[in-house]
Every structure is written in C-alpha cells, then in structure tokens.
Tab-separated table of C-alpha atoms in Angstrom:
chain	number	residue	atom	x	y	z
A	515	MET	CA	-19.079	-26.554	-17.304
A	516	LYS	CA	-20.354	-23.838	-15.667
A	517	LYS	CA	-21.180	-25.263	-12.725
A	518	ILE	CA	-18.250	-27.245	-10.406
A	519	THR	CA	-18.189	-28.545	-6.686
A	520	VAL	CA	-15.839	-29.364	-5.287
A	521	ARG	CA	-13.821	-30.753	-2.552
A	522	VAL	CA	-10.636	-29.298	0.206
A	523	PRO	CA	-9.116	-31.600	3.001
A	524	ALA	CA	-8.320	-29.463	6.572
A	525	THR	CA	-4.766	-29.256	6.917
A	526	THR	CA	-1.957	-29.639	9.930
A	527	ALA	CA	0.309	-27.605	9.381
A	528	ASN	CA	4.540	-27.120	10.894
A	529	ILE	CA	3.993	-30.366	12.337
A	530	GLY	CA	6.252	-29.525	15.143
A	531	PRO	CA	10.106	-28.352	14.011
A	532	GLY	CA	8.809	-27.869	10.318
A	533	PHE	CA	7.811	-23.825	11.164
A	534	ASP	CA	6.233	-22.817	7.812
A	535	SER	CA	7.584	-25.426	5.338
A	536	MET	CA	5.583	-28.830	6.623
A	537	GLY	CA	1.782	-29.799	6.604
A	538	CYS	CA	-0.593	-32.832	6.288
A	539	ALA	CA	-4.002	-33.166	4.469
A	540	LEU	CA	-6.483	-34.629	6.855
A	541	ALA	CA	-9.632	-35.681	6.430
A	542	LEU	CA	-11.954	-33.050	7.228
A	543	TYR	CA	-13.854	-31.818	4.590
A	544	ASN	CA	-15.261	-28.084	3.227
A	545	THR	CA	-16.766	-28.486	-0.475
A	546	ILE	CA	-17.528	-25.179	-2.387
A	547	THR	CA	-19.154	-25.237	-5.487
A	548	CYS	CA	-18.950	-22.575	-7.853
A	549	GLU	CA	-20.213	-20.927	-10.988
A	550	MET	CA	-20.282	-19.238	-14.215
A	551	LEU	CA	-23.127	-16.432	-14.019
A	552	PRO	CA	-24.360	-14.786	-17.338
A	553	GLU	CA	-23.773	-11.557	-15.858
A	554	TYR	CA	-20.799	-10.134	-13.934
A	555	LYS	CA	-21.992	-9.572	-10.418
A	556	LEU	CA	-20.783	-11.829	-6.976
A	557	ILE	CA	-23.465	-14.138	-4.518
A	558	VAL	CA	-21.860	-16.162	-1.391
A	559	THR	CA	-23.719	-18.648	0.133
A	560	GLY	CA	-23.218	-20.214	3.339
A	561	CYS	CA	-20.525	-18.255	5.424
A	562	PRO	CA	-21.573	-15.893	8.010
A	563	GLN	CA	-23.141	-12.545	6.348
A	564	GLN	CA	-19.356	-10.453	6.952
A	565	TYR	CA	-17.455	-13.033	4.274
A	566	ARG	CA	-20.954	-12.303	1.561
A	567	ASN	CA	-18.601	-10.457	-0.555
A	568	ASP	CA	-14.637	-9.064	-2.463
A	569	GLU	CA	-12.571	-10.347	0.597
A	570	ASN	CA	-13.765	-13.921	0.902
A	571	LEU	CA	-10.760	-15.549	0.364
A	572	ALA	CA	-12.761	-17.975	-2.172
A	573	VAL	CA	-12.673	-15.621	-3.829
A	574	GLN	CA	-9.809	-14.909	-3.347
A	575	GLY	CA	-8.461	-17.483	-4.683
A	576	TYR	CA	-11.450	-18.033	-7.858
A	577	ARG	CA	-10.246	-14.924	-9.009
A	578	ALA	CA	-6.212	-15.128	-8.500
A	579	VAL	CA	-6.727	-18.033	-11.145
A	580	LEU	CA	-8.795	-15.988	-13.862
A	581	GLY	CA	-6.322	-13.379	-13.472
A	582	ARG	CA	-2.779	-15.623	-13.726
A	583	LEU	CA	-4.713	-17.123	-17.337
A	584	GLY	CA	-5.146	-13.326	-18.352
A	585	LEU	CA	-9.847	-13.419	-18.572
A	586	PRO	CA	-11.231	-10.817	-17.563
A	587	PRO	CA	-14.208	-11.055	-14.836
A	588	GLU	CA	-16.454	-12.996	-14.690
A	589	GLY	CA	-19.677	-13.095	-12.626
A	590	LEU	CA	-20.008	-16.171	-10.706
A	591	ALA	CA	-22.190	-18.075	-7.491
A	592	LEU	CA	-19.682	-19.568	-5.483
A	593	ASP	CA	-20.876	-21.742	-1.751
A	594	ILE	CA	-19.285	-22.725	0.816
A	595	ARG	CA	-20.312	-26.137	2.874
A	596	ALA	CA	-17.677	-25.361	5.772
A	597	ASP	CA	-16.344	-28.693	8.028
A	598	ILE	CA	-13.546	-27.468	8.641
A	599	PRO	CA	-13.395	-24.975	12.041
A	600	VAL	CA	-12.530	-21.207	11.587
A	601	CYS	CA	-8.884	-19.712	13.206
A	602	ARG	CA	-8.720	-23.337	14.786
A	603	GLY	CA	-4.864	-24.330	13.248
A	604	LEU	CA	-6.369	-26.889	10.682
A	605	GLY	CA	-5.825	-24.600	8.128
A	606	SER	CA	-9.689	-22.963	7.153
A	607	SER	CA	-8.079	-20.020	4.830
A	608	ALA	CA	-5.569	-21.939	3.232
A	609	ALA	CA	-8.388	-24.084	2.481
A	610	LEU	CA	-10.600	-21.484	1.156
A	611	ILE	CA	-8.174	-20.199	-0.882
A	612	ALA	CA	-7.235	-23.706	-2.382
A	613	GLY	CA	-10.459	-24.163	-3.107
A	614	GLY	CA	-11.725	-21.390	-5.036
A	615	ALA	CA	-8.615	-21.193	-7.347
A	616	ALA	CA	-9.272	-25.303	-7.718
A	617	ALA	CA	-13.109	-25.422	-9.011
A	618	ALA	CA	-11.537	-21.929	-10.356
A	619	ASN	CA	-9.153	-23.647	-12.970
A	620	LEU	CA	-11.606	-26.578	-13.915
A	621	LEU	CA	-14.193	-24.064	-15.252
A	622	HIS	CA	-11.990	-23.255	-17.012
A	623	GLY	CA	-10.670	-26.482	-18.636
A	624	SER	CA	-7.828	-27.036	-15.969
A	625	PRO	CA	-4.474	-25.434	-17.871
A	626	LEU	CA	-3.160	-24.736	-14.335
A	627	SER	CA	-0.979	-27.617	-12.919
A	628	PRO	CA	-0.997	-28.168	-9.192
A	629	ALA	CA	2.215	-26.668	-8.745
A	630	GLU	CA	0.747	-23.873	-10.445
A	631	LEU	CA	-1.901	-23.312	-8.580
A	632	LEU	CA	0.553	-23.453	-5.286
A	633	GLU	CA	1.958	-20.821	-6.592
A	634	VAL	CA	-0.839	-18.644	-7.798
A	635	THR	CA	-2.591	-19.561	-4.059
A	636	ASN	CA	0.878	-18.408	-2.092
A	637	ALA	CA	1.480	-16.162	-2.687
A	638	ILE	CA	-1.892	-15.004	-0.988
A	639	GLU	CA	-1.667	-17.101	1.371
A	640	GLY	CA	2.524	-16.221	2.127
A	641	HIS	CA	3.892	-18.697	3.234
A	642	PRO	CA	2.626	-23.088	0.899
A	643	ASP	CA	2.846	-25.466	4.212
A	644	ASN	CA	-0.716	-25.473	4.624
A	645	LEU	CA	-1.556	-24.932	1.159
A	646	ALA	CA	0.961	-27.851	-0.298
A	647	PRO	CA	-1.055	-30.705	1.442
A	648	THR	CA	-4.742	-28.872	1.000
A	649	ILE	CA	-3.584	-29.451	-3.512
A	650	TYR	CA	-1.469	-32.528	-2.974
A	651	GLY	CA	-3.146	-34.165	-0.041
A	652	GLY	CA	-0.676	-36.345	1.719
A	653	LEU	CA	2.464	-34.937	4.098
A	654	THR	CA	4.450	-32.575	2.295
A	655	ALA	CA	6.940	-29.894	2.369
A	656	SER	CA	7.561	-27.064	0.818
A	657	LEU	CA	10.413	-23.926	0.279
A	658	VAL	CA	10.032	-21.345	-1.819
A	659	GLU	CA	13.108	-20.083	-3.392
A	660	ASP	CA	12.325	-17.019	-5.107
A	661	GLY	CA	9.631	-15.819	-4.659
A	662	ILE	CA	7.933	-19.371	-6.141
A	663	PRO	CA	7.303	-22.145	-3.658
A	664	ARG	CA	7.880	-25.313	-4.386
A	665	THR	CA	6.894	-29.100	-2.156
A	666	VAL	CA	7.493	-32.438	-2.022
A	667	GLN	CA	5.529	-35.073	-0.639
A	668	LEU	CA	6.598	-37.177	1.473
A	669	PRO	CA	6.181	-41.240	3.143
A	670	LEU	CA	4.057	-41.586	5.978
A	671	SER	CA	3.747	-44.970	7.603
A	672	PRO	CA	0.587	-45.790	7.298
A	673	ARG	CA	0.522	-46.863	11.310
A	674	LEU	CA	0.500	-43.246	11.981
A	675	ARG	CA	-2.943	-41.750	13.746
A	676	TRP	CA	-3.744	-38.194	14.188
A	677	VAL	CA	-5.950	-37.094	17.145
A	678	ALA	CA	-6.963	-33.750	16.928
A	679	ALA	CA	-8.398	-31.743	20.578
A	680	ILE	CA	-10.181	-28.751	18.580
A	681	PRO	CA	-11.339	-26.394	21.423
A	682	ASP	CA	-13.674	-24.373	21.914
A	683	PHE	CA	-12.148	-20.629	21.348
A	684	GLU	CA	-10.512	-19.617	18.613
A	685	LEU	CA	-6.876	-17.638	17.955
A	686	SER	CA	-5.838	-15.711	15.462
A	687	THR	CA	-2.904	-16.504	13.234
A	688	ARG	CA	-1.699	-12.486	13.753
A	689	MET	CA	-1.887	-12.504	17.471
A	690	ALA	CA	0.106	-16.310	16.975
A	691	ARG	CA	2.391	-15.065	14.767
A	692	ASN	CA	2.979	-11.853	17.107
A	693	VAL	CA	4.310	-13.500	20.342
A	694	LEU	CA	7.735	-14.833	17.602
A	695	PRO	CA	11.215	-13.642	18.172
A	696	ALA	CA	12.551	-11.097	15.775
A	697	ALA	CA	15.462	-13.643	15.748
A	698	VAL	CA	16.764	-16.854	16.930
A	699	SER	CA	19.930	-18.116	18.089
A	700	PHE	CA	21.795	-19.986	15.590
A	701	GLY	CA	22.244	-22.877	18.086
A	702	ASP	CA	18.299	-23.319	18.292
A	703	ALA	CA	18.053	-22.943	14.254
A	704	VAL	CA	20.226	-26.083	14.374
A	705	TYR	CA	18.144	-27.888	16.338
A	706	ASN	CA	15.222	-27.060	14.190
A	707	ALA	CA	17.349	-28.331	11.354
A	708	SER	CA	17.959	-31.378	12.839
A	709	HIS	CA	14.999	-32.406	14.607
A	710	ALA	CA	12.708	-32.004	11.185
A	711	ALA	CA	15.618	-33.750	8.744
A	712	VAL	CA	15.526	-36.441	11.510
A	713	LEU	CA	10.997	-35.979	11.616
A	714	VAL	CA	10.768	-36.898	7.641
A	715	GLY	CA	12.596	-40.425	8.275
A	716	ALA	CA	10.921	-41.201	11.289
A	717	LEU	CA	7.281	-39.661	10.154
A	718	ALA	CA	8.090	-42.342	6.980
A	719	ASP	CA	8.112	-45.650	9.600
A	720	GLY	CA	6.359	-44.819	12.183
A	721	ASN	CA	9.758	-44.632	14.177
A	722	ARG	CA	8.215	-44.127	18.241
A	723	GLU	CA	11.043	-43.222	19.924
A	724	LEU	CA	12.183	-40.547	16.943
A	725	ILE	CA	8.648	-39.994	16.107
A	726	ALA	CA	9.132	-38.124	19.941
A	727	MET	CA	11.938	-36.603	19.990
A	728	ALA	CA	12.224	-35.278	16.038
A	729	LEU	CA	9.418	-33.811	16.817
A	730	ARG	CA	10.522	-31.196	19.513
A	731	ASP	CA	10.942	-26.795	18.375
A	732	ARG	CA	11.785	-24.443	19.637
A	733	LEU	CA	10.880	-21.593	17.166
A	734	HIS	CA	6.761	-21.500	17.617
A	735	GLN	CA	5.620	-23.968	19.958
A	736	PRO	CA	7.520	-22.520	23.069
A	737	TYR	CA	5.886	-18.867	22.215
A	738	ARG	CA	2.104	-19.637	21.368
A	739	GLU	CA	1.366	-22.409	23.494
A	740	LYS	CA	1.069	-19.078	26.083
A	741	LEU	CA	-1.834	-18.667	24.027
A	742	ILE	CA	-3.991	-21.419	24.587
A	743	PRO	CA	-5.983	-21.748	27.120
A	744	GLU	CA	-5.470	-26.432	29.088
A	745	TYR	CA	-2.014	-26.310	26.676
A	746	ASN	CA	-0.335	-28.275	29.375
A	747	LYS	CA	-3.422	-29.885	30.843
A	748	VAL	CA	-4.091	-31.219	27.730
A	749	LYS	CA	-0.832	-32.272	26.515
A	750	ALA	CA	-0.369	-33.596	30.325
A	751	ALA	CA	-3.662	-36.426	29.242
A	752	ALA	CA	-2.185	-36.766	25.889
A	753	GLU	CA	1.475	-38.933	27.638
A	754	ARG	CA	-0.993	-40.552	29.867
A	755	CYS	CA	-2.859	-41.786	26.925
A	756	GLY	CA	0.329	-42.919	26.112
A	757	ALA	CA	0.794	-40.818	23.047
A	758	ILE	CA	3.367	-40.446	20.883
A	759	ALA	CA	4.616	-37.108	20.492
A	760	PHE	CA	1.841	-34.377	20.446
A	761	CYS	CA	2.058	-30.724	18.735
A	762	ILE	CA	0.134	-27.384	18.524
A	763	SER	CA	-2.081	-27.416	14.533
A	764	GLY	CA	-0.631	-25.147	13.455
A	765	ALA	CA	-0.296	-21.907	14.612
A	766	GLY	CA	-3.216	-23.646	16.820
A	767	PRO	CA	-4.938	-23.877	19.058
A	768	THR	CA	-5.848	-27.201	17.998
A	769	LEU	CA	-3.410	-29.354	19.788
A	770	LEU	CA	-1.886	-33.138	17.895
A	771	ALA	CA	-1.420	-36.311	19.026
A	772	LEU	CA	-0.102	-39.055	16.722
A	773	THR	CA	0.021	-42.794	17.635
A	774	ASP	CA	-0.397	-45.963	15.849
A	775	ASP	CA	-2.664	-47.364	19.391
A	776	LYS	CA	-6.136	-47.820	18.109
A	777	LYS	CA	-7.972	-47.695	21.160
A	778	PHE	CA	-6.029	-43.798	21.937
A	779	ALA	CA	-8.504	-41.548	20.925
A	780	ALA	CA	-11.193	-42.864	23.264
A	781	ARG	CA	-8.953	-42.579	26.296
A	782	PHE	CA	-7.806	-39.161	25.221
A	783	THR	CA	-12.255	-38.703	24.789
A	784	ALA	CA	-12.731	-39.189	28.181
A	785	GLU	CA	-9.803	-37.589	29.879
A	786	CYS	CA	-10.127	-34.432	27.787
A	787	LYS	CA	-14.065	-34.757	29.193
A	788	LYS	CA	-12.209	-33.758	32.767
A	789	LEU	CA	-11.097	-30.353	31.965
A	790	SER	CA	-12.678	-26.595	32.719
A	791	ARG	CA	-12.689	-26.264	28.254
A	792	GLN	CA	-14.660	-27.928	25.958
A	793	TRP	CA	-11.932	-30.211	23.328
A	794	GLN	CA	-13.335	-31.667	20.616
A	795	VAL	CA	-10.669	-35.075	20.256
A	796	MET	CA	-11.299	-35.864	16.721
A	797	GLU	CA	-9.162	-38.297	14.512
A	798	LEU	CA	-8.233	-37.092	12.093
A	799	PRO	CA	-7.150	-39.500	9.389
A	800	VAL	CA	-4.804	-38.513	6.205
A	801	ASP	CA	-6.263	-37.986	3.476
A	802	THR	CA	-4.132	-38.636	-0.063
A	803	GLU	CA	-6.328	-37.231	-2.649
A	804	GLY	CA	-5.811	-33.116	-2.151
A	805	ILE	CA	-8.405	-30.997	-3.918
A	806	VAL	CA	-11.324	-33.330	-5.509
A	807	GLU	CA	-13.850	-32.837	-8.119
A	808	ILE	CA	-17.006	-34.286	-6.680
C-alpha cells in the first residue's frame, strides 16, 4: 500500500469542568490523503501556502510515527481537505496531527495501537483532551501519568444533541491559555473535580438537571469568555431557546449548547441571526468511530 485516505472528526474539548481531560468527537471532518513517494521530498496541497512545509501539523504527525517505528525519512505527498475550521475550538490542530499519524500507521501495516498513537501525538499536542476522541470517537476522559496519556471511553445518552455556534472570527489557543491564572484556590479545584465527576454520570443518562449544574466551571471559562465577543448574548439566546446547558468549545471561540430538543437548532439559528457577528449554528452529531480509512 502506497497511498491512503483517512477521515478525521472534529472534537469539542473541556466540556465545562473537564479542563484538558474531557472531549467528544463530532461529525465534522477533515480528509487527509497521504502517498509515499519514491524519492525524498515533501508535497503538501489543499491548505494555505504557509502550511505547505515541514511545519504542517499533519506532516509532523506522520513523521512522528515514522520516528516511533524506527523508519527512515521518506518522500510524502499529503493532501488536506478541511471542513473543521481553524482556531475555533473544534480540535483542528489535533485532527491534523492525529490524521497524519494514523495515515502513516496504516501505510506501514498498523503496528501501533490507538493507545500508542495517542502517546505519539500527545508528545506534539501536549494534552490529550482533543486527541483521544479524535482517535477513538465518542466521549472520552484522559489523563497523563509519568508522561504517558491514558484514556477511557465514556457512555453518552443518545438523546443529547450537540449544537455549536461557530463565529466569523478566530481565537488562538495560545491567547486563550495566556488569560488563565497560574494558580487557583482549593475551593475552585474541589468545585471542578466534583462537577466533572458528576458530569460523567449525567451525560451517560441524559439527566437534564444534573447536566445543567455539572457543566459549570471555575478554571477556564470565566477567564476565556471575556475574549469572545457577544459571548453573553449567545449564551442568553441559547437559554431563551431552552438549552439544557451551555459552554465554551475547547479554548473557544465556538460556543456549545446541549439540548434534547430536535427543534432547538432552528430556534437558536434564528436568535443568533439577530446578533452583530456572524454565528454559524450547526447541530453536530456525535462521531463514534474516530479516525477511519475511507
């Protein structure tokens, strides 16, 4: 096999109190095609010119797998068809890294397990909350112990609907991290730990009351919401439309509403159209497959 194409899902990370640990794969995809070349050169297509080089995250993921396997550098033609918007809090970086890594693994006979792919890619990304659901699909919780990421897949009520409001502006992860405090109080740490623990069970059985309470957070959202224009207006719109709960997707600026009402997205779309910014409202089903060859 010399050529392969993989489909890689978007992800929403943190999910309220699950900072840097929880994530869910969503049905919005990048498609990455990798072809081994007979001579050592790199050809990257399907992305802006400034990313058609060794710094491309999919290239980095691909080459990280080669390094893990002890293989020499090889020629590569890589094409990216991206539907996941960049710098919007939907896991675009993780999708590129994991997609390149998965393609390299498949091209070389799939010697690495999903857990090993997570380890290789986490060395590039730095935290597994987006990577784990991208690789495994569904809802995941992850930790890093002694430098090794570990993840578990969590049950998720099929009644829940995930509705994203994606704005017409970007927010870099670096900026979103720079606003976070260097330390938090013991009380805030306990608050988040308890809410994240309850959230796992609440999401599993679709308990509206518990989801509404457990999705609250004190570690990152109070600081990041100030970076997102019209945050309060979008949140108010979601609440008027009957959202169960509302949170920032990843580092933002995409905002996420949870609902079990199939008509919610239409109402939310109409409300967001009244705002000054352009907000694309999308109901995104949960992706349960993770990265797949197509």
